[in-house]
CSV table of C-alpha atoms in Angstrom, one decimal:
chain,number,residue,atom,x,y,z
A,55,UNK,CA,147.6,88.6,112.4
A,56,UNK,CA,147.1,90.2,109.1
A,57,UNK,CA,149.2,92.1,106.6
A,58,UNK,CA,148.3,95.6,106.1
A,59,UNK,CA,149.1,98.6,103.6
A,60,UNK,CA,150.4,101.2,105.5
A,61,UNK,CA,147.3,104.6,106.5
A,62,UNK,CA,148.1,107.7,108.8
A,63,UNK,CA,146.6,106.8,112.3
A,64,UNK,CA,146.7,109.2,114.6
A,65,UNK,CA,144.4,111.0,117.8
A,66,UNK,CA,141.3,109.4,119.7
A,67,UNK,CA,138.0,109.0,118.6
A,68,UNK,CA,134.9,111.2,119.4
A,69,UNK,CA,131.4,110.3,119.2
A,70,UNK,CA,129.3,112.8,120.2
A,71,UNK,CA,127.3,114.2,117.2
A,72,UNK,CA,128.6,117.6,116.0
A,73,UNK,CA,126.2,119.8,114.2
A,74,UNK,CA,127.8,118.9,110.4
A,75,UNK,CA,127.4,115.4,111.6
A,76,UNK,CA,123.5,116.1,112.2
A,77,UNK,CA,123.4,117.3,108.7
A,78,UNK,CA,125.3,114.3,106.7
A,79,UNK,CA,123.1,112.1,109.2
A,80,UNK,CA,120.2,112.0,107.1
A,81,UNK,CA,122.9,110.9,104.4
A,82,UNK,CA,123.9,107.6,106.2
A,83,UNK,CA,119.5,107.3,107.0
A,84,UNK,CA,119.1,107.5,103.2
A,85,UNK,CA,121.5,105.6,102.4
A,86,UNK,CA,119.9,102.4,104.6
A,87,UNK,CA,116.5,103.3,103.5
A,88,UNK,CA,117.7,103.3,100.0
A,89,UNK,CA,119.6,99.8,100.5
A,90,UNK,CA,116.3,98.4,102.3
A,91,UNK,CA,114.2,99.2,99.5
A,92,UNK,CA,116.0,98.0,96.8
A,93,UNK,CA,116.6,94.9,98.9
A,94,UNK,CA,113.0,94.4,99.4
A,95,UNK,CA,112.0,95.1,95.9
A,96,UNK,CA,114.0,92.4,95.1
A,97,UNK,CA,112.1,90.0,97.0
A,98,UNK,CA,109.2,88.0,95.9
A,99,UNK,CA,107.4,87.9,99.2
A,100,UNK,CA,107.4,90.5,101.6
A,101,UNK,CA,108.6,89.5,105.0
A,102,UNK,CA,106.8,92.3,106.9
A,103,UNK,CA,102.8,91.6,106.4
A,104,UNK,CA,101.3,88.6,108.5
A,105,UNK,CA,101.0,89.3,112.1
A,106,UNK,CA,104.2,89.7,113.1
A,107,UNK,CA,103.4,93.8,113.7
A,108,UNK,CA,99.7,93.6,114.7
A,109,UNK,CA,97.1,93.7,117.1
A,110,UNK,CA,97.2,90.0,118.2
A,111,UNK,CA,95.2,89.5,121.1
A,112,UNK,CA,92.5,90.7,123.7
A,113,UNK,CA,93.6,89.8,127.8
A,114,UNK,CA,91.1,90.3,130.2
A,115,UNK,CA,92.3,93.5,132.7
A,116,UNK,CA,93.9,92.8,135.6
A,117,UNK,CA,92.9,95.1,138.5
A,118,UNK,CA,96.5,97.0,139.4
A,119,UNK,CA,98.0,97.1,135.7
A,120,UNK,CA,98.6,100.4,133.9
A,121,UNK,CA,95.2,101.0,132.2
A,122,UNK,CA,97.4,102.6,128.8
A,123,UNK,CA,96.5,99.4,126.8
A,124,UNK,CA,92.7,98.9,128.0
A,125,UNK,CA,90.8,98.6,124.8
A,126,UNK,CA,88.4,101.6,125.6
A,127,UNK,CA,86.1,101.5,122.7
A,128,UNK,CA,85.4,98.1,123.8
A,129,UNK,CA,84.9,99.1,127.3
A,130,UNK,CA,82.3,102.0,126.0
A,131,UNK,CA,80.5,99.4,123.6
A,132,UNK,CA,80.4,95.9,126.1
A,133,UNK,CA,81.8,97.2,129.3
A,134,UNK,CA,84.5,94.8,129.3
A,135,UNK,CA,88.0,95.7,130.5
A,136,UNK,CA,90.4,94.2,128.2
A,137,UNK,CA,93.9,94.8,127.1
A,138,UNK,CA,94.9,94.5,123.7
A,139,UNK,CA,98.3,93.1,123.2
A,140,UNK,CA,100.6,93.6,120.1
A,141,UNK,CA,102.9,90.9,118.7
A,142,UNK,CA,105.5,93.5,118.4
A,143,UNK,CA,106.3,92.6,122.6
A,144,UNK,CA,107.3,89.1,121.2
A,145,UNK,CA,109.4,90.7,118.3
A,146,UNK,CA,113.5,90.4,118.2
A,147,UNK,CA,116.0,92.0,120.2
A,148,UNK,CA,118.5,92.8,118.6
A,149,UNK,CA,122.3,94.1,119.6
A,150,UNK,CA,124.8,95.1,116.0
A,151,UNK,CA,128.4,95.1,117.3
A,152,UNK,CA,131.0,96.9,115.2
A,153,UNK,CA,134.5,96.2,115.6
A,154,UNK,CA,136.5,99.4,114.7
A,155,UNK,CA,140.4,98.7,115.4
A,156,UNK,CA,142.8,99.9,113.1
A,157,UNK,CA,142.5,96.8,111.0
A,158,UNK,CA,139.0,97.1,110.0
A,159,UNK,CA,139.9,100.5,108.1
A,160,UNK,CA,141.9,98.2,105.6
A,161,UNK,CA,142.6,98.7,102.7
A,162,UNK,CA,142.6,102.3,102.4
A,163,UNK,CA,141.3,105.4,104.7
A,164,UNK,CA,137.6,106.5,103.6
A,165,UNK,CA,135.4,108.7,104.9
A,166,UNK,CA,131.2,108.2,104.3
A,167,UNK,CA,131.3,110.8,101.4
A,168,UNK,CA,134.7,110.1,99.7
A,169,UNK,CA,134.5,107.1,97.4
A,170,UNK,CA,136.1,103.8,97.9
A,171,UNK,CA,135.2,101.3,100.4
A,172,UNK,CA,136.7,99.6,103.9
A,173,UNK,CA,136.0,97.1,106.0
A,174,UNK,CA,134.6,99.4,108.2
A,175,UNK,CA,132.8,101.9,106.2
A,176,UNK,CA,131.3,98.7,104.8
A,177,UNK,CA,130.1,97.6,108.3
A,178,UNK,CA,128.7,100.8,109.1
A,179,UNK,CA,126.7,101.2,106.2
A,180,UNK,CA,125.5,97.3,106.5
A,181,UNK,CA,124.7,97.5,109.8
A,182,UNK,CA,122.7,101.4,108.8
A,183,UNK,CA,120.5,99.4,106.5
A,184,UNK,CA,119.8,96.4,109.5
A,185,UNK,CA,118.6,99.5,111.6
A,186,UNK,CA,116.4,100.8,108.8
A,187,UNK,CA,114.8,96.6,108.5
A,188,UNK,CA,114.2,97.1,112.4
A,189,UNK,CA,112.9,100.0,112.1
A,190,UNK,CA,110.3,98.6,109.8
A,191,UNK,CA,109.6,95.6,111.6
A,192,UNK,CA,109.7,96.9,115.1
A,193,UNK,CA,112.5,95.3,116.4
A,194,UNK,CA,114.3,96.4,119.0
A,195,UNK,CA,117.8,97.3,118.3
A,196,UNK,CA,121.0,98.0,120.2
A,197,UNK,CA,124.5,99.1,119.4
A,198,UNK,CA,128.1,98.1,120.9
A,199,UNK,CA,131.1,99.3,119.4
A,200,UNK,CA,134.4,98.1,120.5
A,201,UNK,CA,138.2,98.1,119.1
A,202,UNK,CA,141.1,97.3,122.1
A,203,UNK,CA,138.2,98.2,124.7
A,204,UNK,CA,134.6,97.9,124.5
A,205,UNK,CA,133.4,101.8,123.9
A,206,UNK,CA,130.2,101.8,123.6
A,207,UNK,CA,127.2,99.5,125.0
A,208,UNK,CA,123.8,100.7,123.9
A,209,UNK,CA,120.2,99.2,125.6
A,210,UNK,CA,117.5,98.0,122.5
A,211,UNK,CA,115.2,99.9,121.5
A,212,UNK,CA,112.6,100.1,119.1
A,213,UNK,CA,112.1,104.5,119.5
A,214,UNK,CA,112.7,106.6,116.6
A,215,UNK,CA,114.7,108.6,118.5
A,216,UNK,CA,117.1,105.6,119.6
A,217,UNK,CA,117.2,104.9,115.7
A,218,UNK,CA,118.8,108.6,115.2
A,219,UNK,CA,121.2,108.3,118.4
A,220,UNK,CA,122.4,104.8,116.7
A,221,UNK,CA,122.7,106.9,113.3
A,222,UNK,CA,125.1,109.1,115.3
A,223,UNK,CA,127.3,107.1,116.7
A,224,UNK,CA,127.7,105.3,113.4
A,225,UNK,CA,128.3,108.4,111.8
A,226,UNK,CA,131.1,109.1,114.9
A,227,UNK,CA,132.8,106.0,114.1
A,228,UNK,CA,133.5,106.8,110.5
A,229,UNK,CA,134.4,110.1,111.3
A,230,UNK,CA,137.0,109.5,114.2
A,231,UNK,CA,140.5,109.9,112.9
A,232,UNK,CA,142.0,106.7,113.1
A,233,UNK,CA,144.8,105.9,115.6
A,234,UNK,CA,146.6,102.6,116.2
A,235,UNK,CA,143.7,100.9,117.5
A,236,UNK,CA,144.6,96.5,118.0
A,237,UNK,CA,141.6,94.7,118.1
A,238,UNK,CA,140.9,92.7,121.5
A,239,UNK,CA,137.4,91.2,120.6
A,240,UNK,CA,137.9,88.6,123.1
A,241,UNK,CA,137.8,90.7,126.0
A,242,UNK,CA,135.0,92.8,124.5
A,243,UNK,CA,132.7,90.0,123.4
A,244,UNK,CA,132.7,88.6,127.1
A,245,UNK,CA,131.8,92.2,128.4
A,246,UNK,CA,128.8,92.2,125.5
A,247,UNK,CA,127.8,88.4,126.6
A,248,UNK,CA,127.2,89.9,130.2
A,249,UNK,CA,125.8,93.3,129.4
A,250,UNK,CA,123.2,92.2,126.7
A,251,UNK,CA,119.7,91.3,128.0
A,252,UNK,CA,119.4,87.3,127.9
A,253,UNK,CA,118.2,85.9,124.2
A,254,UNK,CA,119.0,88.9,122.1
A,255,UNK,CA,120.2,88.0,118.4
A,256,UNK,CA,123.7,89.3,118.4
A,257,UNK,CA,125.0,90.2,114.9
A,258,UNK,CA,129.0,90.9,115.0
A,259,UNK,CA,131.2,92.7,112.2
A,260,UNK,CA,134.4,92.3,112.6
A,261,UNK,CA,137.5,90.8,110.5
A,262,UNK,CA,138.4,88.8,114.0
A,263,UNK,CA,142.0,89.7,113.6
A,264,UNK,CA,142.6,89.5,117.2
A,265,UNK,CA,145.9,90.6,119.1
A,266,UNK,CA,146.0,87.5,120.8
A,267,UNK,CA,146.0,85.1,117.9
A,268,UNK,CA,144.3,82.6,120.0
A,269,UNK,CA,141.4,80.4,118.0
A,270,UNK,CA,140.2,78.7,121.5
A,271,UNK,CA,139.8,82.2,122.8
A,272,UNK,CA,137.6,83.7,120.0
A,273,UNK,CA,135.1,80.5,120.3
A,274,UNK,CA,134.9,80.5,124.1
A,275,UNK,CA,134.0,84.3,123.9
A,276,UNK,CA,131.7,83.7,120.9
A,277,UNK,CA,130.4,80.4,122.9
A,278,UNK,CA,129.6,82.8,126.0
A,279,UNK,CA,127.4,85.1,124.0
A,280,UNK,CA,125.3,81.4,123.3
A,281,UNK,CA,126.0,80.3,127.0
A,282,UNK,CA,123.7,83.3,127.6
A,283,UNK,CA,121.2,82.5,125.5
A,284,UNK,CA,121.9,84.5,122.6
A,285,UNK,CA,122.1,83.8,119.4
A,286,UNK,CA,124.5,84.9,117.4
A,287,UNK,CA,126.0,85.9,113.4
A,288,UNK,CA,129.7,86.9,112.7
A,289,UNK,CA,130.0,88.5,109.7
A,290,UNK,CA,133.8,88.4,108.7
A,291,UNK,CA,134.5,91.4,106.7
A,292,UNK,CA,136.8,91.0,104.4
A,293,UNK,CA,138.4,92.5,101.6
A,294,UNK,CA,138.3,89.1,99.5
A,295,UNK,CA,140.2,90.5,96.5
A,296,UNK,CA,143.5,91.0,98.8
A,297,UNK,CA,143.2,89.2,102.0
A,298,UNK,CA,141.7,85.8,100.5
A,299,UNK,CA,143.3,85.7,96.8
A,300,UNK,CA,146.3,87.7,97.6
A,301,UNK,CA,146.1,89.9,94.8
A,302,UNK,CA,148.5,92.2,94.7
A,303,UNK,CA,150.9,93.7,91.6
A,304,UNK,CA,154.0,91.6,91.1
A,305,UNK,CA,156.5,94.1,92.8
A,306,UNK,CA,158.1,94.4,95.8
A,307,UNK,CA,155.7,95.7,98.3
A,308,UNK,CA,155.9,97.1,101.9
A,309,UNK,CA,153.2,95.6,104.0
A,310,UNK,CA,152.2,97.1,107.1
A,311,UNK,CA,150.3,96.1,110.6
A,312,UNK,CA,147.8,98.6,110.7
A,313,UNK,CA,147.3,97.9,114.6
A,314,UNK,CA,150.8,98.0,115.3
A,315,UNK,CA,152.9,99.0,112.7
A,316,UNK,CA,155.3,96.6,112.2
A,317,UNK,CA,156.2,96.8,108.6
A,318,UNK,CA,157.9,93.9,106.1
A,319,UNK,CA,159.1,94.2,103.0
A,320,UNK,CA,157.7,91.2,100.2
A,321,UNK,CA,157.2,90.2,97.0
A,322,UNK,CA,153.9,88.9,97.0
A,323,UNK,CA,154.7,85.9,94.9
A,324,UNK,CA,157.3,84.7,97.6
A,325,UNK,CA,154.3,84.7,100.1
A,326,UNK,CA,151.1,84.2,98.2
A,327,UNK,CA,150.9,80.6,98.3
A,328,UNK,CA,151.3,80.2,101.4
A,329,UNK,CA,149.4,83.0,102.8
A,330,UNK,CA,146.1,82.1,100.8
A,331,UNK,CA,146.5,78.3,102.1
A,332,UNK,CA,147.1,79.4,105.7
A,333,UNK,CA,143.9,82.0,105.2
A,334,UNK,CA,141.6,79.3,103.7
A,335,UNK,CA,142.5,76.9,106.7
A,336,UNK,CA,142.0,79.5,109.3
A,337,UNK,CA,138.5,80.2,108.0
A,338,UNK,CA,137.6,76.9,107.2
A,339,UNK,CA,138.3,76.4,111.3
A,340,UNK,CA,136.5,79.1,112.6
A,341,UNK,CA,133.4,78.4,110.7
A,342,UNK,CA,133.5,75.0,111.5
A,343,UNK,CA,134.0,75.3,115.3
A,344,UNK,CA,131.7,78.4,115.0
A,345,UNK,CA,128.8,75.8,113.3
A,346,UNK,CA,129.5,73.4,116.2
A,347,UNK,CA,128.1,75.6,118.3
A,348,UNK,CA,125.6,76.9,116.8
A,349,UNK,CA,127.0,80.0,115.6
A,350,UNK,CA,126.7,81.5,112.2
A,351,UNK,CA,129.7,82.4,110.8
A,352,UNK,CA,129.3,84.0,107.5
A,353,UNK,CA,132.4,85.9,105.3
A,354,UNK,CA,131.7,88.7,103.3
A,355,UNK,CA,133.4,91.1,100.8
A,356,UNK,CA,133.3,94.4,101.3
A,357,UNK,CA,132.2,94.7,96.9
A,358,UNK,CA,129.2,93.0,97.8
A,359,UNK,CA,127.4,95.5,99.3
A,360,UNK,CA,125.2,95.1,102.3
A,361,UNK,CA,122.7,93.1,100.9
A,362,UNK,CA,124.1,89.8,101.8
A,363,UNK,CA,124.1,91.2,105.4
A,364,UNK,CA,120.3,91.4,105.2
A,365,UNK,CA,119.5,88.9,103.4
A,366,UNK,CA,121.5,86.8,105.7
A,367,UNK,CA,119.6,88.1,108.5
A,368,UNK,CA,115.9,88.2,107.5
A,369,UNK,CA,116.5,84.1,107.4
A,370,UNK,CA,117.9,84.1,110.6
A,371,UNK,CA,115.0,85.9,112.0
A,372,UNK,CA,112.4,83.8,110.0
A,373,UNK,CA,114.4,80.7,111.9
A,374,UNK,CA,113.7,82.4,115.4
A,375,UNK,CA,110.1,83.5,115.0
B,121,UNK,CA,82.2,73.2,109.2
B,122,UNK,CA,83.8,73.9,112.8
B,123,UNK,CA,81.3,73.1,115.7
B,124,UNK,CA,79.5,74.9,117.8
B,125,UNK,CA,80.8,74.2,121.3
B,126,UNK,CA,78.8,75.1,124.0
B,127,UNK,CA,78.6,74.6,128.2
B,128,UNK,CA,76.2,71.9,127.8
B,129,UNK,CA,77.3,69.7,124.6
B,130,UNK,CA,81.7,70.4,125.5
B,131,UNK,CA,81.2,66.8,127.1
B,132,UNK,CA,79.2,65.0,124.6
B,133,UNK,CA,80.5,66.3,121.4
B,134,UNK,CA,84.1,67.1,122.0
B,135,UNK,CA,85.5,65.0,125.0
B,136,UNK,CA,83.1,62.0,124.1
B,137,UNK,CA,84.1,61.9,120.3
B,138,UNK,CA,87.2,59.8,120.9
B,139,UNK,CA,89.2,62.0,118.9
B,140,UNK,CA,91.9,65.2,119.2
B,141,UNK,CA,89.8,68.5,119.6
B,142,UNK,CA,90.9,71.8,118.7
B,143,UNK,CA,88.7,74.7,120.2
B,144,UNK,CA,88.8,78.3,119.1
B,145,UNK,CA,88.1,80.5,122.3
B,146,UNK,CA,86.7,83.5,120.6
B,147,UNK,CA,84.1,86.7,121.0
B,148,UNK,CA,82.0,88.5,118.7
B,149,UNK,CA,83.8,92.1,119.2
B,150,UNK,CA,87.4,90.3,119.4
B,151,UNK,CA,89.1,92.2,115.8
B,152,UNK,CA,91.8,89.3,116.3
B,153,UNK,CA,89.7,86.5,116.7
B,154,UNK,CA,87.6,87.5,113.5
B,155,UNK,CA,90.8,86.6,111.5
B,156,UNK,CA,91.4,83.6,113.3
B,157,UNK,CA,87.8,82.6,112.2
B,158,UNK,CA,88.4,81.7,108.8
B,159,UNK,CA,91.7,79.8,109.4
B,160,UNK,CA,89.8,77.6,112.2
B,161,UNK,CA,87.0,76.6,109.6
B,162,UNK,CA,89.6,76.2,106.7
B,163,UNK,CA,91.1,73.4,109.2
B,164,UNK,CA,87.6,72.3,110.3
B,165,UNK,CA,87.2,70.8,106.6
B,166,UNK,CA,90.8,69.7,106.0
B,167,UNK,CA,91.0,67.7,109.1
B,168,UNK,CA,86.8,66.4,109.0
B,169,UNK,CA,86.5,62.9,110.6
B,170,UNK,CA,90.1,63.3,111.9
B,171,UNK,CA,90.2,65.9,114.4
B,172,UNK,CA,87.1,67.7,116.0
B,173,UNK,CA,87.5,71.0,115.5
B,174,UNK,CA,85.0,73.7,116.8
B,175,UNK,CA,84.7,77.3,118.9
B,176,UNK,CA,83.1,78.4,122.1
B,177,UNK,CA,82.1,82.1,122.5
B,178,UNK,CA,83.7,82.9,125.9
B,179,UNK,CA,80.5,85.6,126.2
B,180,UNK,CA,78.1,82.8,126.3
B,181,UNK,CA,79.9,80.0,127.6
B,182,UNK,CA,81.5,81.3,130.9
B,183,UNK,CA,81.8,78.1,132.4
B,184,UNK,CA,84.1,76.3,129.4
B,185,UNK,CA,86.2,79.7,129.9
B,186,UNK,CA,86.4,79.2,133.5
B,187,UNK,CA,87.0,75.4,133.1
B,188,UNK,CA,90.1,76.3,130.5
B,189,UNK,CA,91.8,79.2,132.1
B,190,UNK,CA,91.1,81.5,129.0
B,191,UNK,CA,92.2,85.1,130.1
B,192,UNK,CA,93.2,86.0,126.1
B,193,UNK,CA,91.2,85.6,123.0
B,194,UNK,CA,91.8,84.1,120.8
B,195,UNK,CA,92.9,80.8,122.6
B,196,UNK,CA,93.0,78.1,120.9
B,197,UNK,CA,94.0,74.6,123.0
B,198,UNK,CA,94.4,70.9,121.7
B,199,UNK,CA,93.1,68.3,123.8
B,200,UNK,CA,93.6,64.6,123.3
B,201,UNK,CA,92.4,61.9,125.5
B,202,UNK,CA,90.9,64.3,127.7
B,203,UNK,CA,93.5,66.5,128.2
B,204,UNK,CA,95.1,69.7,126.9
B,205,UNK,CA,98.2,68.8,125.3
B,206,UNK,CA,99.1,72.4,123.1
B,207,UNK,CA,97.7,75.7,123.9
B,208,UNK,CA,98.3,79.3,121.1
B,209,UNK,CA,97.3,82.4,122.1
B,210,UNK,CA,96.8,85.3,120.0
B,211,UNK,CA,96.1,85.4,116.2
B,212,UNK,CA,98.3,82.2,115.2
B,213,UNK,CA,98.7,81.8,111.2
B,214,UNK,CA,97.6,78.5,109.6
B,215,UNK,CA,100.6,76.5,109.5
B,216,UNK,CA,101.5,76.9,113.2
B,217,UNK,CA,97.8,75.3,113.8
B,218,UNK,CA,98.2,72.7,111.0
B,219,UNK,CA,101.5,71.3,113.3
B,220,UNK,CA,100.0,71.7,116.3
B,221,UNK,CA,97.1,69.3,114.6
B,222,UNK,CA,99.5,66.8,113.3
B,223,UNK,CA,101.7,67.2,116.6
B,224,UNK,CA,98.3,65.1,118.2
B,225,UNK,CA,97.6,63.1,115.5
């Protein structure tokens, strides 16, 4: 378990959209589309011409089928009943799950339009601008959101509208008052492994700061997800400038559990040494055990930004196509 | 150049030659297989005297169609030693060909 500095938690979360929420909506959409842009501008090739997105293929008609895709202009000029048939049915499913226990709103409480970042404002906004890249490419896209229970398991979809419901609930997350929330991504991850469609690329944020403290229990949930056929990126949010170097001021220092309050009372040079050595070795394990299963396991800092998130993704999907 | 396949010279040109064949199942008012084209003839010179590469225009050669089970255009299959070893449907880019090529060779 982690060492926290101390935020008020208190009440349940909500995620139905409220009208306000509608309106700062389009805030969280412009700030993906802005993200994706400057991301791709950055890039010296394009990933979205080729085929990937285009008319691929004519199938002759089968007598029965739904005649929505008969390629009628074809049928007026040869009288041949064919089908045309898109690439975009081959394209990516894709389910984002968003971890959003008490620990992920380290190191300080933000909302979308304050300043300042957390771990998961800094998900949210991340996994806003992979949204905005399926949009774009047509993949399909779901959501699952989970914190001590799994609360929310979206289908994918690749409809504009299911792109402004996922907006919304990203937006509800943020704006839920936080309460003590502990993290059981064990249990949750199983429950995604079974409800996700078979083969879906499953892309997790989380700071994997599980209640249980059990390393063999986070890989076999992460190994059922590939058991299923998925395959599957961890991004481990973290705030690297505290929870990897350790860096707080050379005073004593109350430290709190965010998930269940426990507090202790340090001076971070007693501690530091030990704690960065016993953080390096618990990473260096889980991306090791993650790699022998074929799992990616990538750490990021919340200063970053999200464009590590999509670059990290847009080679993952090159890899599966 | 990629050869003209055909019902009646299939046998002598393509399955006679000795060699891996690559044919382009394809139709005049097929948008997809119009970009295929180019890509089939690019490989047509790169792999000349290796690989026979050529296209049959399912319109005029039902019976090559039939023979192959071609329901989508474009199709292109690989045969080698008689037999189709690879198959791609729909508008494949170069490089996916290009292994498919070496894959027989």
């Amino acid at each position: 378990m982690g060492i926290f500095i101390l935020t008020i938690l208190d009440s349940t979360m909500a995620l139905r959209p409220t009208p306000e929420m509608q309106q700062r909506l389009s805030r969280l959409e412009f700030l993906a589309k802005q993200a994706v842009e400057g991301f791709i501008t950055g890039l010296h090739k394009s990933p979205f011409h080729g085929f990937s997105v285009e008319f691929a293929e004519h199938r002759i008609y089968n007598p029965g089928e739904s005649t929505r895709h008969i390629d009628w202009k074809l049928y007026a000029r040869t009288d041949r009943m064919y089908v045309k048939r898109y690439e975009e049915e081959t394209n990516l499913r894709c389910q984002i799950v968003i971890d959003f226990s008490s620990s992920m709103r380290y190191p300080s409480e933000v909302t979308l339009d304050s300043p300042g970042m957390n771990k998961l404002k800094y998900s949210v906004e991340s996994a806003a601008a992979l949204i905005e890249l399926f949009r774009r490419q047509r993949d399909a896209v779901g959501l699952s959101l989970f914190s001590d229970t799994l609360d929310l398991q979206t289908h994918a979809r690749s409809s504009m509208s299911h792109h402004r419901m996922l907006y919304h609930k990203l937006e509800g997350v943020m704006d839920s008052p936080s309460s003590a929330q502990e993290t059981s991504a064990i249990s949750s991850i199983h429950q995604i492994a079974e409800a996700t469609p078979r083969r879906s690329l499953i892309i997790i944020f989380s700071d994997m700061l599980d209640k249980s403290e059990d390393l063999d229990s986070v890989i076999d949930a992460l190994n059922h997800l590939r058991h299923n056929k998925h395959e599957v990126i961890v991004f481990h949010v973290l705030d690297k400038s505290t929870e990897i170097t350790f860096d707080f001021p050379e005073r004593p220092t109350k430290f709190v559990d965010l998930e269940t309050g426990a507090e202790l009372k340090l001076h971070p040079s007693e501690v530091r040494e030990h704690y960065i050595s016993r953080m390096a070795s618990l990473r260096k394990e889980l991306s090791a055990r993650c790699g022998a299963h074929g799992i990616d396991w990538i750490d990021v800092d919340i200063a970053e930004g999200p464009v590590p998130v999509l670059a990290r993704y847009l080679i993952k999907r090159k890899k599966l196509l | 150049m990629a050869v003209e396949f055909t019902d009646s010279n299939f046998e002598e040109v393509a399955l006679k030659s000795g060699k891996p064949v690559m044919v382009d199942f394809w139709a005049e008012w097929c948008g997809p297989c119009r970009v295929v084209g180019p890509v089939v003839e690019e490989l047509a010179n790169d792999y000349e005297g290796k690989v026979v590469i050529g296209k049959v225009n399912v319109d005029h050669n039902t019976e090559l169609s039939a023979k192959y089970g071609i329901r989508n255009i474009p199709t292109i299959i690989f045969i080698k030693d008689g037999e189709v070893v690879d198959k791609s449907v729909g508008a494949s880019p170069k490089n996916i060909l290009e292994e498919k090529i070496e894959a027989m060779l």
